[in-house]
């Protein structure tokens, strides 16, 4: 059994130590807002926060989480910055298909928590998640709006 703190709640998880955190979240705990995209930490659909840092959970073995707190999209609106990001996403109607958007919101929230007033370069450097619909301009606009 591994003890995890996810979204402020304690969980006891019975899984192999090398199981990716993504699969523990989705398959074991039923937190399906975090998406599986590529499985090689390139697309960012699986982004969660580990101690506030945007992290691609598909490549994080369960055993490496340790005492770090995990935040998923299911709880992001409980965070003041996360709520601003979600409101900007909705106001600007950012999603098209929506598949990547939970990871995008998690990445944007981590950026704005670390850099409350990012430059265009900061946004470009932090928002590296892939969007197959190509909503990058709307994503950047929503980050700017959430930062205002």
PDB file of C-alpha atoms in Angstrom:
ATOM      1  CA  UNK A   1       0.000   0.000   0.000  1.00  0.00           C
ATOM      2  CA  UNK A   2       1.141   3.480  -0.903  1.00  0.00           C
ATOM      3  CA  UNK A   3      -0.295   6.557   0.803  1.00  0.00           C
ATOM      4  CA  UNK A   4      -1.000   9.512  -1.482  1.00  0.00           C
ATOM      5  CA  UNK A   5      -2.393  12.984  -0.883  1.00  0.00           C
ATOM      6  CA  UNK A   6      -4.517  13.898  -3.888  1.00  0.00           C
ATOM      7  CA  UNK A   7      -6.662  17.001  -4.016  1.00  0.00           C
ATOM      8  CA  UNK A   8      -6.307  17.386  -0.247  1.00  0.00           C
ATOM      9  CA  UNK A   9      -7.516  13.874   0.489  1.00  0.00           C
ATOM     10  CA  UNK A  10      -5.529  10.838   1.662  1.00  0.00           C
ATOM     11  CA  UNK A  11      -5.679   7.653  -0.392  1.00  0.00           C
ATOM     12  CA  UNK A  12      -4.220   4.225   0.272  1.00  0.00           C
ATOM     13  CA  UNK A  13      -3.343   2.722  -3.099  1.00  0.00           C
ATOM     14  CA  UNK A  14      -2.494  -0.896  -3.791  1.00  0.00           C
ATOM     15  CA  UNK A  15      -0.544  -0.812  -7.055  1.00  0.00           C
ATOM     16  CA  UNK A  16       2.847  -1.820  -8.368  1.00  0.00           C
ATOM     17  CA  UNK A  17       5.548   0.743  -7.501  1.00  0.00           C
ATOM     18  CA  UNK A  18       6.360   1.369 -11.170  1.00  0.00           C
ATOM     19  CA  UNK A  19       2.738   2.041 -12.161  1.00  0.00           C
ATOM     20  CA  UNK A  20       2.507   5.507 -13.730  1.00  0.00           C
ATOM     21  CA  UNK A  21       0.658   8.002 -11.554  1.00  0.00           C
ATOM     22  CA  UNK A  22      -1.707   8.662 -14.481  1.00  0.00           C
ATOM     23  CA  UNK A  23      -3.069   5.107 -14.333  1.00  0.00           C
ATOM     24  CA  UNK A  24      -3.417   5.208 -10.557  1.00  0.00           C
ATOM     25  CA  UNK A  25      -5.431   8.404 -10.867  1.00  0.00           C
ATOM     26  CA  UNK A  26      -7.642   7.191 -13.706  1.00  0.00           C
ATOM     27  CA  UNK A  27      -7.978   3.440 -13.233  1.00  0.00           C
ATOM     28  CA  UNK A  28      -7.581   2.958  -9.495  1.00  0.00           C
ATOM     29  CA  UNK A  29      -9.100   6.156  -8.102  1.00  0.00           C
ATOM     30  CA  UNK A  30     -11.552   7.081 -10.880  1.00  0.00           C
ATOM     31  CA  UNK A  31     -10.161  10.609 -11.333  1.00  0.00           C
ATOM     32  CA  UNK A  32     -10.618  10.624 -15.090  1.00  0.00           C
ATOM     33  CA  UNK A  33     -10.192  14.344 -15.755  1.00  0.00           C
ATOM     34  CA  UNK A  34      -6.487  13.759 -16.297  1.00  0.00           C
ATOM     35  CA  UNK A  35      -6.166  12.335 -19.808  1.00  0.00           C
ATOM     36  CA  UNK A  36      -3.904   9.789 -21.452  1.00  0.00           C
ATOM     37  CA  UNK A  37      -2.432  11.254 -24.610  1.00  0.00           C
ATOM     38  CA  UNK A  38       0.901   9.929 -25.788  1.00  0.00           C
ATOM     39  CA  UNK A  39       2.323   7.980 -22.845  1.00  0.00           C
ATOM     40  CA  UNK A  40       5.807   9.483 -23.338  1.00  0.00           C
ATOM     41  CA  UNK A  41       5.387  12.860 -21.567  1.00  0.00           C
ATOM     42  CA  UNK A  42       5.347  14.823 -24.815  1.00  0.00           C
ATOM     43  CA  UNK A  43       1.748  15.976 -25.279  1.00  0.00           C
ATOM     44  CA  UNK A  44       0.862  17.147 -21.769  1.00  0.00           C
ATOM     45  CA  UNK A  45      -2.708  15.808 -21.653  1.00  0.00           C
ATOM     46  CA  UNK A  46      -1.762  14.043 -18.410  1.00  0.00           C
ATOM     47  CA  UNK A  47      -0.478  17.161 -16.620  1.00  0.00           C
ATOM     48  CA  UNK A  48      -1.093  17.326 -12.874  1.00  0.00           C
ATOM     49  CA  UNK A  49       0.604  19.310 -10.130  1.00  0.00           C
ATOM     50  CA  UNK A  50       3.134  17.653  -7.839  1.00  0.00           C
ATOM     51  CA  UNK A  51       3.743  20.083  -4.990  1.00  0.00           C
ATOM     52  CA  UNK A  52       2.508  22.838  -7.314  1.00  0.00           C
ATOM     53  CA  UNK A  53       4.762  21.968 -10.251  1.00  0.00           C
ATOM     54  CA  UNK A  54       3.178  21.037 -13.575  1.00  0.00           C
ATOM     55  CA  UNK A  55       4.154  17.399 -14.111  1.00  0.00           C
ATOM     56  CA  UNK A  56       3.299  14.906 -16.825  1.00  0.00           C
ATOM     57  CA  UNK A  57       1.881  12.040 -14.829  1.00  0.00           C
ATOM     58  CA  UNK A  58       2.232   9.353 -17.502  1.00  0.00           C
ATOM     59  CA  UNK A  59       5.955   9.117 -16.738  1.00  0.00           C
ATOM     60  CA  UNK A  60       5.835   9.462 -12.936  1.00  0.00           C
ATOM     61  CA  UNK A  61       6.149   6.073 -11.223  1.00  0.00           C
ATOM     62  CA  UNK A  62       3.904   5.730  -8.186  1.00  0.00           C
ATOM     63  CA  UNK A  63       6.920   5.009  -5.985  1.00  0.00           C
ATOM     64  CA  UNK A  64       8.463   8.408  -6.812  1.00  0.00           C
ATOM     65  CA  UNK A  65       5.490  10.473  -5.609  1.00  0.00           C
ATOM     66  CA  UNK A  66       6.385   9.984  -1.943  1.00  0.00           C
ATOM     67  CA  UNK A  67       5.054  12.773   0.284  1.00  0.00           C
ATOM     68  CA  UNK A  68       4.393  15.188  -2.579  1.00  0.00           C
ATOM     69  CA  UNK A  69       0.861  16.491  -2.839  1.00  0.00           C
ATOM     70  CA  UNK A  70      -0.955  15.781  -6.088  1.00  0.00           C
ATOM     71  CA  UNK A  71      -3.513  18.177  -7.540  1.00  0.00           C
ATOM     72  CA  UNK A  72      -5.632  17.150 -10.500  1.00  0.00           C
ATOM     73  CA  UNK A  73      -8.066  19.032 -12.702  1.00  0.00           C
ATOM     74  CA  UNK A  74     -10.914  17.838 -10.474  1.00  0.00           C
ATOM     75  CA  UNK A  75      -9.732  20.207  -7.714  1.00  0.00           C
ATOM     76  CA  UNK A  76      -8.173  23.059  -9.683  1.00  0.00           C
ATOM     77  CA  UNK A  77     -11.116  25.408  -9.112  1.00  0.00           C
ATOM     78  CA  UNK A  78     -10.513  25.178  -5.349  1.00  0.00           C
ATOM     79  CA  UNK A  79      -7.323  27.152  -6.008  1.00  0.00           C
ATOM     80  CA  UNK A  80      -7.833  30.906  -6.501  1.00  0.00           C
ATOM     81  CA  UNK A  81      -5.495  31.011  -9.505  1.00  0.00           C
ATOM     82  CA  UNK A  82      -6.951  27.814 -10.939  1.00  0.00           C
ATOM     83  CA  UNK A  83     -10.434  29.278 -10.717  1.00  0.00           C
ATOM     84  CA  UNK A  84      -9.290  32.396 -12.621  1.00  0.00           C
ATOM     85  CA  UNK A  85      -7.796  30.164 -15.317  1.00  0.00           C
ATOM     86  CA  UNK A  86     -10.981  28.107 -15.672  1.00  0.00           C
ATOM     87  CA  UNK A  87     -13.100  31.269 -15.860  1.00  0.00           C
ATOM     88  CA  UNK A  88     -10.837  32.668 -18.602  1.00  0.00           C
ATOM     89  CA  UNK A  89     -11.011  29.357 -20.497  1.00  0.00           C
ATOM     90  CA  UNK A  90     -14.814  29.463 -20.385  1.00  0.00           C
ATOM     91  CA  UNK A  91     -15.111  33.187 -21.172  1.00  0.00           C
ATOM     92  CA  UNK A  92     -12.892  32.863 -24.247  1.00  0.00           C
ATOM     93  CA  UNK A  93     -14.355  29.488 -25.256  1.00  0.00           C
ATOM     94  CA  UNK A  94     -10.867  28.037 -25.597  1.00  0.00           C
ATOM     95  CA  UNK A  95     -11.656  24.328 -26.094  1.00  0.00           C
ATOM     96  CA  UNK A  96     -12.656  22.847 -29.403  1.00  0.00           C
ATOM     97  CA  UNK A  97     -12.536  19.081 -28.915  1.00  0.00           C
ATOM     98  CA  UNK A  98     -11.426  19.678 -25.324  1.00  0.00           C
ATOM     99  CA  UNK A  99      -9.289  16.573 -24.922  1.00  0.00           C
ATOM    100  CA  UNK A 100      -6.071  18.405 -24.038  1.00  0.00           C
ATOM    101  CA  UNK A 101      -7.690  21.176 -22.046  1.00  0.00           C
ATOM    102  CA  UNK A 102      -7.377  19.696 -18.545  1.00  0.00           C
ATOM    103  CA  UNK A 103      -3.620  19.482 -19.071  1.00  0.00           C
ATOM    104  CA  UNK A 104      -3.567  22.977 -20.564  1.00  0.00           C
ATOM    105  CA  UNK A 105      -5.429  24.402 -17.556  1.00  0.00           C
ATOM    106  CA  UNK A 106      -3.044  22.646 -15.170  1.00  0.00           C
ATOM    107  CA  UNK A 107      -0.006  24.019 -17.029  1.00  0.00           C
ATOM    108  CA  UNK A 108      -1.474  27.540 -17.103  1.00  0.00           C
ATOM    109  CA  UNK A 109      -2.308  27.449 -13.411  1.00  0.00           C
ATOM    110  CA  UNK A 110       1.217  26.350 -12.497  1.00  0.00           C
ATOM    111  CA  UNK A 111       2.641  29.136 -14.664  1.00  0.00           C
ATOM    112  CA  UNK A 112       0.485  31.832 -13.089  1.00  0.00           C
ATOM    113  CA  UNK A 113       1.187  30.633  -9.567  1.00  0.00           C
ATOM    114  CA  UNK A 114       4.921  30.933 -10.241  1.00  0.00           C
ATOM    115  CA  UNK A 115       4.765  34.005 -12.500  1.00  0.00           C
ATOM    116  CA  UNK A 116       1.585  36.022 -11.821  1.00  0.00           C
ATOM    117  CA  UNK A 117       2.257  38.474 -14.671  1.00  0.00           C
ATOM    118  CA  UNK A 118       3.962  36.445 -17.386  1.00  0.00           C
ATOM    119  CA  UNK A 119       5.486  37.892 -20.519  1.00  0.00           C
ATOM    120  CA  UNK A 120       4.644  36.458 -23.931  1.00  0.00           C
ATOM    121  CA  UNK A 121       7.928  34.550 -23.689  1.00  0.00           C
ATOM    122  CA  UNK A 122       6.982  33.126 -20.291  1.00  0.00           C
ATOM    123  CA  UNK A 123       3.673  31.925 -21.721  1.00  0.00           C
ATOM    124  CA  UNK A 124       5.348  30.359 -24.754  1.00  0.00           C
ATOM    125  CA  UNK A 125       7.960  28.651 -22.575  1.00  0.00           C
ATOM    126  CA  UNK A 126       5.423  27.241 -20.098  1.00  0.00           C
ATOM    127  CA  UNK A 127       2.567  26.284 -22.398  1.00  0.00           C
ATOM    128  CA  UNK A 128       4.220  23.431 -24.257  1.00  0.00           C
ATOM    129  CA  UNK A 129       1.273  21.030 -24.151  1.00  0.00           C
ATOM    130  CA  UNK A 130       0.055  19.927 -27.558  1.00  0.00           C
ATOM    131  CA  UNK A 131      -3.404  20.776 -28.891  1.00  0.00           C
ATOM    132  CA  UNK A 132      -4.474  18.832 -31.942  1.00  0.00           C
ATOM    133  CA  UNK A 133      -7.173  21.445 -32.665  1.00  0.00           C
ATOM    134  CA  UNK A 134      -4.588  24.226 -32.736  1.00  0.00           C
ATOM    135  CA  UNK A 135      -6.187  26.526 -30.145  1.00  0.00           C
ATOM    136  CA  UNK A 136      -2.809  27.956 -29.143  1.00  0.00           C
ATOM    137  CA  UNK A 137      -3.812  31.593 -29.722  1.00  0.00           C
ATOM    138  CA  UNK A 138      -6.931  31.168 -27.590  1.00  0.00           C
ATOM    139  CA  UNK A 139      -4.901  29.368 -24.899  1.00  0.00           C
ATOM    140  CA  UNK A 140      -2.385  32.229 -24.745  1.00  0.00           C
ATOM    141  CA  UNK A 141      -5.222  34.779 -24.652  1.00  0.00           C
ATOM    142  CA  UNK A 142      -6.853  32.930 -21.758  1.00  0.00           C
ATOM    143  CA  UNK A 143      -3.554  32.861 -19.847  1.00  0.00           C
ATOM    144  CA  UNK A 144      -3.217  36.619 -20.395  1.00  0.00           C
ATOM    145  CA  UNK A 145      -6.809  37.190 -19.237  1.00  0.00           C
ATOM    146  CA  UNK A 146      -6.333  35.058 -16.119  1.00  0.00           C
ATOM    147  CA  UNK A 147      -3.177  37.030 -15.312  1.00  0.00           C
ATOM    148  CA  UNK A 148      -4.927  40.405 -15.599  1.00  0.00           C
TER     149      UNK A 148
END
